[in-house]
Amino acid sequence: MKKQMMDTENRPVMPGFASLSRLGADTLLVRLAGSWRMERSLPGAKDVLDRAGDLSGIRRAVFDSSEIVSWDSSLATFLATFFQECERRHIRAEPEGLPPGVQRLLQLAAAFGRRMDAKRPEPGGSFFALAGERSIDLSRSFLDLLEFIGSATLSLARLVRGRARFRLTELVHVLQQSGPNALPIIFLISALVGVILAFVGAVQLKMFEAQIYVANVVGIAMAREMGPMMTAIIMMGRTGAAFAAHLGTMETNEEIDAFRTWGIDPMEFLVLPRMVALVMMMPLLTVYADLIGILGGALVGVGMFDLSLPQYLDQTRAALTLTQFGIGLSKSIVFAMIIAISGCFYGMRCGRSASAVGEATTRSVVAGIVFIVVADGVFAVITNALWI
Amino acid sequence: MNHEREHPISVHDVTVSYDGTAVLNNIGFCVKQGEIFVVMGGSGSGKSTLMKAMVGLLQPARGRVLYDGTSFWEADPDVRRRILRRIGVLYQRGALWSSMTLAENVALPLEEFTALRPGEIRDLVSFKLSLVGLSGVENSYPSEISGGMMKRAALARAIALDPEILFFDEPSAGLDPVSARLLDELILELRENLHTTIVVITHDLESIFSIADTSIFLDSADRTMIAWGNPRALLEQSEDPRVRRFLTRGRLSGAPEG
Ligand SMILES: Nc1ncnc2c1ncn2[C@@H]1O[C@H](COP(=O)(O)OP(=O)(O)O)[C@@H](O)[C@H]1O
Ligand SMILES: [Mg+2]
């Protein structure tokens, strides 16, 4: 059996309910009774009206609230919907019979309710509508991105011709932030990647007694692929995210507006130094990563597969051509641009709400890593086509 | 021509929208040389949006913003840049550049737009900072000072190039009443001594009645301006209940004191 509701004096209290009856030809009497409190489930206005049966001829509704034991805003909520339903059915609801407090609440809600006319598009809609909107959004932000890349390129060109306003202090600041501080983590990751490559390679090569070639595997893989790629991913997570967060905070703080109203182009002032700094820094970091990775591989080769260190290093030197290094370095420059652009782009598109900076940062990192991997794929195709 | 000399800013039938949704419709007014012009209205009524359209941050969907008779949004980039150089803006949150010290913040426009030598710039910067009562904290970063000091530093930056027109977006927002009154006094001093034309966006009644020469009222429901005039005159004469309610809010009797 259902548990009886109790009030404070432990008497059972009737939960709120509404009953409708006809009062003359065109009048509906709504009798409200019981305890209208949020703790229990209460009748819905629409149900009550639907269950009332034939309402034809009814032009007005009056209320009798003398049997209400207690009420809170759930009663007002019920009535607000009830009034709307009445209006829809062309019934005039006359609130005079309601408790004065409820009448006042309803007036307040009505006064504010009318004011809002925020025009926001209906959420939901059919699957196709949603998919369509999403693709329009995507293509629009892709166009924005292209525009951003375009104007970044233009300001780069202005810089090369010596026409851009370029702040050296900003460049130095970014260089300090993005370079030396990244060394420890790049050390750790590259050493581990070198070790892993050496293990995978050496175990296979040992079957042919060719474990010396592990030096080739590690050297080429680090210089061509893993060095630039891992450095780029680390830098996207560290520096790219920092760019997005910094520019996002500046946007939220109206600092970027402050540049614009002076007629100072934020592209030259903020984006350009970051691009230049990364383009200078990434190749250096990549070379560093290559070396550490090769040393990591040597550690495995020497420690576990009975190769001597000079032997391993000689083999590496023989395997690594300048071309391999060159490919890795050109990749690192492209990755540097990708990191700087996706960090700055999402930072500058940041909204003004409190959560906007976090969202911008996440977006920039995700997009940046995707672009890095895609660019790496493009490189693979091109180098393959060129036989290098 | 005379009208242009006396009215450095005029706004003609401007409509501004975000993503195709108009938030301000058919705004038109002009601002007299040397006056303090107040844009008032509740939150979300589009005050900041109107300012953005006037300081070159947001192109209106329709209408024109004229500076000395030149239509800003129809002008070439070079002309626009020249107009912007004559304008100073104090943003709602100060918008000091967070990675620079106060002195660097004030110095940046001077470095960018003048041919002054570093020593001269340094002197100018400390003069501007002392005008707003901030001598001695030149080398602090914006994060190290209070909100009131931040606003004043931002004011020092806004007046770095001796602008002919100054915009203030809610100067008293987030300040205690004492700092807010101090800022009002600073605004009056600037007008007296530098003959700057000043546009202030605010909903602070005390500011409105103590500094405004002329004002317009933006209504958030109608998304347009519904009054234009001196606020005291509006208080006495306006028939519009929304304007009256705004101007008498928080008062028992209608008349402003002082
Ligand atoms: N970047 C934006 N994108 C979309 N709508 C905005 C944006 N900024 C402001 N709005 C909307 O425009 C209206 C006016 O905003 P605003 O000019 O900031 O008002 P005020 O400064 O008077 O408080 C508000 O309804 C606000 O939601
Ligand atoms: Mg505002």
GROMACS .gro file of C-alpha atoms and ligand atoms in nm, chain B residues 48 92 169-170, ligand 2:
model
    5
  436SER     CA    1   2.818   4.803  -2.544
  480GLN     CA    2   3.418   4.768  -1.922
  557ASP     CA    3   3.199   5.150  -2.113
  558GLU     CA    4   3.041   5.129  -1.767
  648MG      MG    5   2.787   4.624  -2.163
   0.00000   0.00000   0.00000
